[in-house]
């Protein structure tokens, strides 16, 4: 029996099939949101400690408190919980792009540097890398979650960054023919080596000054290939 099937067995018959929260008495308002966060925090901790497959909804309720009905209302099932964790992480990762997207006074270099620094610091966080290790270890047993990770995380990040790069290109700040490809390349430049090293060697997180230099160099290299060529004097 697959873990995906086990997760569905551990789901109430009337719970949402896609993990979408229902706005009921136990989910709306400050108390409902506090309960939701408590469940997410407990689930993340247990997924990291025990793994996704071995963690049960009963384990999560025992740590978070509350009831199974409340958990179903918020998340639907165990897979819905993991998706919610990924959505929460992705929103936090992409929040670093908001200032550049909302303020045209921010230069491309300043906007991309601030976003990249925010992103790599968040990705290298102990809790984030531990969650990614759970996904890597159990992705073949829960392919639906592995596929959801790419939609919620990398694909969403590429789309958001591509929108920003397209706007910079449209207003003449940069020259980018394929914003999606450029966004993918940029994210690979600033995260690839750092994240792989952190996942394989958990104690190898770079010092902040080293991280800052790494990111700024990556931004300069990226922009050197995307800047609008200056018109030559006639």
Tab-separated table of N, CA and C in Angstrom, residues 44 84-99 114-129 131 152-153 156-157 160:
chain	number	residue	atom	x	y	z
A	44	UNK	N	4.872	20.226	10.681
A	44	UNK	CA	6.221	20.389	10.152
A	44	UNK	C	7.236	19.707	11.071
A	84	UNK	N	0.144	22.789	2.423
A	84	UNK	CA	0.011	24.078	3.113
A	84	UNK	C	1.354	24.556	3.638
A	85	UNK	N	2.183	23.636	4.112
A	85	UNK	CA	3.533	23.998	4.565
A	85	UNK	C	4.334	24.555	3.394
A	86	UNK	N	4.241	23.898	2.230
A	86	UNK	CA	4.969	24.372	1.056
A	86	UNK	C	4.456	25.741	0.611
A	87	UNK	N	3.146	25.944	0.665
A	87	UNK	CA	2.575	27.238	0.278
A	87	UNK	C	3.037	28.342	1.229
A	88	UNK	N	3.084	28.025	2.509
A	88	UNK	CA	3.540	29.001	3.496
A	88	UNK	C	5.004	29.377	3.238
A	89	UNK	N	5.820	28.375	2.984
A	89	UNK	CA	7.237	28.630	2.707
A	89	UNK	C	7.401	29.457	1.435
A	90	UNK	N	6.661	29.091	0.387
A	90	UNK	CA	6.817	29.787	-0.881
A	90	UNK	C	6.396	31.255	-0.764
A	91	UNK	N	5.324	31.513	-0.031
A	91	UNK	CA	4.897	32.901	0.165
A	91	UNK	C	5.984	33.695	0.865
A	92	UNK	N	6.643	33.057	1.835
A	92	UNK	CA	7.731	33.734	2.549
A	92	UNK	C	8.923	33.969	1.625
A	93	UNK	N	9.267	32.984	0.789
A	93	UNK	CA	10.384	33.145	-0.150
A	93	UNK	C	10.132	34.318	-1.094
A	94	UNK	N	8.929	34.383	-1.653
A	94	UNK	CA	8.626	35.375	-2.679
A	94	UNK	C	8.325	36.756	-2.109
A	95	UNK	N	8.134	36.855	-0.801
A	95	UNK	CA	7.874	38.176	-0.211
A	95	UNK	C	9.054	39.113	-0.419
A	96	UNK	N	10.243	38.555	-0.633
A	96	UNK	CA	11.418	39.386	-0.864
A	96	UNK	C	11.399	40.095	-2.203
A	97	UNK	N	10.500	39.678	-3.106
A	97	UNK	CA	10.401	40.316	-4.413
A	97	UNK	C	9.394	41.467	-4.416
A	98	UNK	N	8.547	41.528	-3.400
A	98	UNK	CA	7.459	42.508	-3.375
A	98	UNK	C	7.930	43.956	-3.467
A	99	UNK	N	8.959	44.382	-2.709
A	99	UNK	CA	9.380	45.785	-2.814
A	99	UNK	C	9.772	46.183	-4.233
A	114	UNK	N	18.181	42.313	-3.323
A	114	UNK	CA	17.374	42.163	-2.108
A	114	UNK	C	16.560	40.871	-2.151
A	115	UNK	N	15.965	40.583	-3.307
A	115	UNK	CA	15.182	39.358	-3.446
A	115	UNK	C	16.055	38.125	-3.284
A	116	UNK	N	17.203	38.112	-3.961
A	116	UNK	CA	18.075	36.933	-3.928
A	116	UNK	C	18.621	36.691	-2.526
A	117	UNK	N	19.005	37.754	-1.832
A	117	UNK	CA	19.508	37.588	-0.459
A	117	UNK	C	18.416	37.032	0.451
A	118	UNK	N	17.221	37.586	0.329
A	118	UNK	CA	16.100	37.095	1.128
A	118	UNK	C	15.838	35.619	0.824
A	119	UNK	N	15.862	35.271	-0.459
A	119	UNK	CA	15.551	33.904	-0.871
A	119	UNK	C	16.579	32.907	-0.353
A	120	UNK	N	17.859	33.186	-0.546
A	120	UNK	CA	18.858	32.193	-0.143
A	120	UNK	C	18.925	32.057	1.378
A	121	UNK	N	18.749	33.162	2.099
A	121	UNK	CA	18.737	33.052	3.563
A	121	UNK	C	17.564	32.195	4.032
A	122	UNK	N	16.412	32.359	3.376
A	122	UNK	CA	15.237	31.566	3.743
A	122	UNK	C	15.431	30.099	3.372
A	123	UNK	N	15.992	29.844	2.191
A	123	UNK	CA	16.201	28.467	1.756
A	123	UNK	C	17.213	27.732	2.618
A	124	UNK	N	18.212	28.443	3.109
A	124	UNK	CA	19.262	27.804	3.906
A	124	UNK	C	18.906	27.686	5.373
A	125	UNK	N	17.744	28.179	5.750
A	125	UNK	CA	17.250	28.037	7.121
A	125	UNK	C	17.156	26.559	7.500
A	126	UNK	N	17.510	26.229	8.731
A	126	UNK	CA	17.519	24.826	9.169
A	126	UNK	C	16.181	24.135	8.922
A	127	UNK	N	15.089	24.811	9.258
A	127	UNK	CA	13.765	24.205	9.133
A	127	UNK	C	13.403	23.966	7.671
A	128	UNK	N	13.765	24.927	6.819
A	128	UNK	CA	13.453	24.790	5.397
A	128	UNK	C	14.209	23.626	4.777
A	129	UNK	N	15.503	23.540	5.030
A	129	UNK	CA	16.285	22.458	4.430
A	129	UNK	C	15.867	21.103	5.001
A	131	UNK	N	12.814	20.319	5.867
A	131	UNK	CA	11.573	20.001	5.159
A	131	UNK	C	11.865	19.500	3.753
A	152	UNK	N	4.015	24.657	-6.654
A	152	UNK	CA	3.895	25.668	-5.611
A	152	UNK	C	5.193	26.451	-5.449
A	153	UNK	N	6.336	25.735	-5.594
A	153	UNK	CA	7.620	26.370	-5.329
A	153	UNK	C	8.322	26.872	-6.563
A	156	UNK	N	6.214	28.473	-9.517
A	156	UNK	CA	5.594	29.726	-9.089
A	156	UNK	C	6.639	30.832	-8.975
A	157	UNK	N	7.800	30.483	-8.413
A	157	UNK	CA	8.870	31.478	-8.273
A	157	UNK	C	9.350	31.955	-9.640
A	160	UNK	N	6.679	34.363	-11.043
A	160	UNK	CA	6.678	35.679	-10.401
A	160	UNK	C	7.886	36.500	-10.830
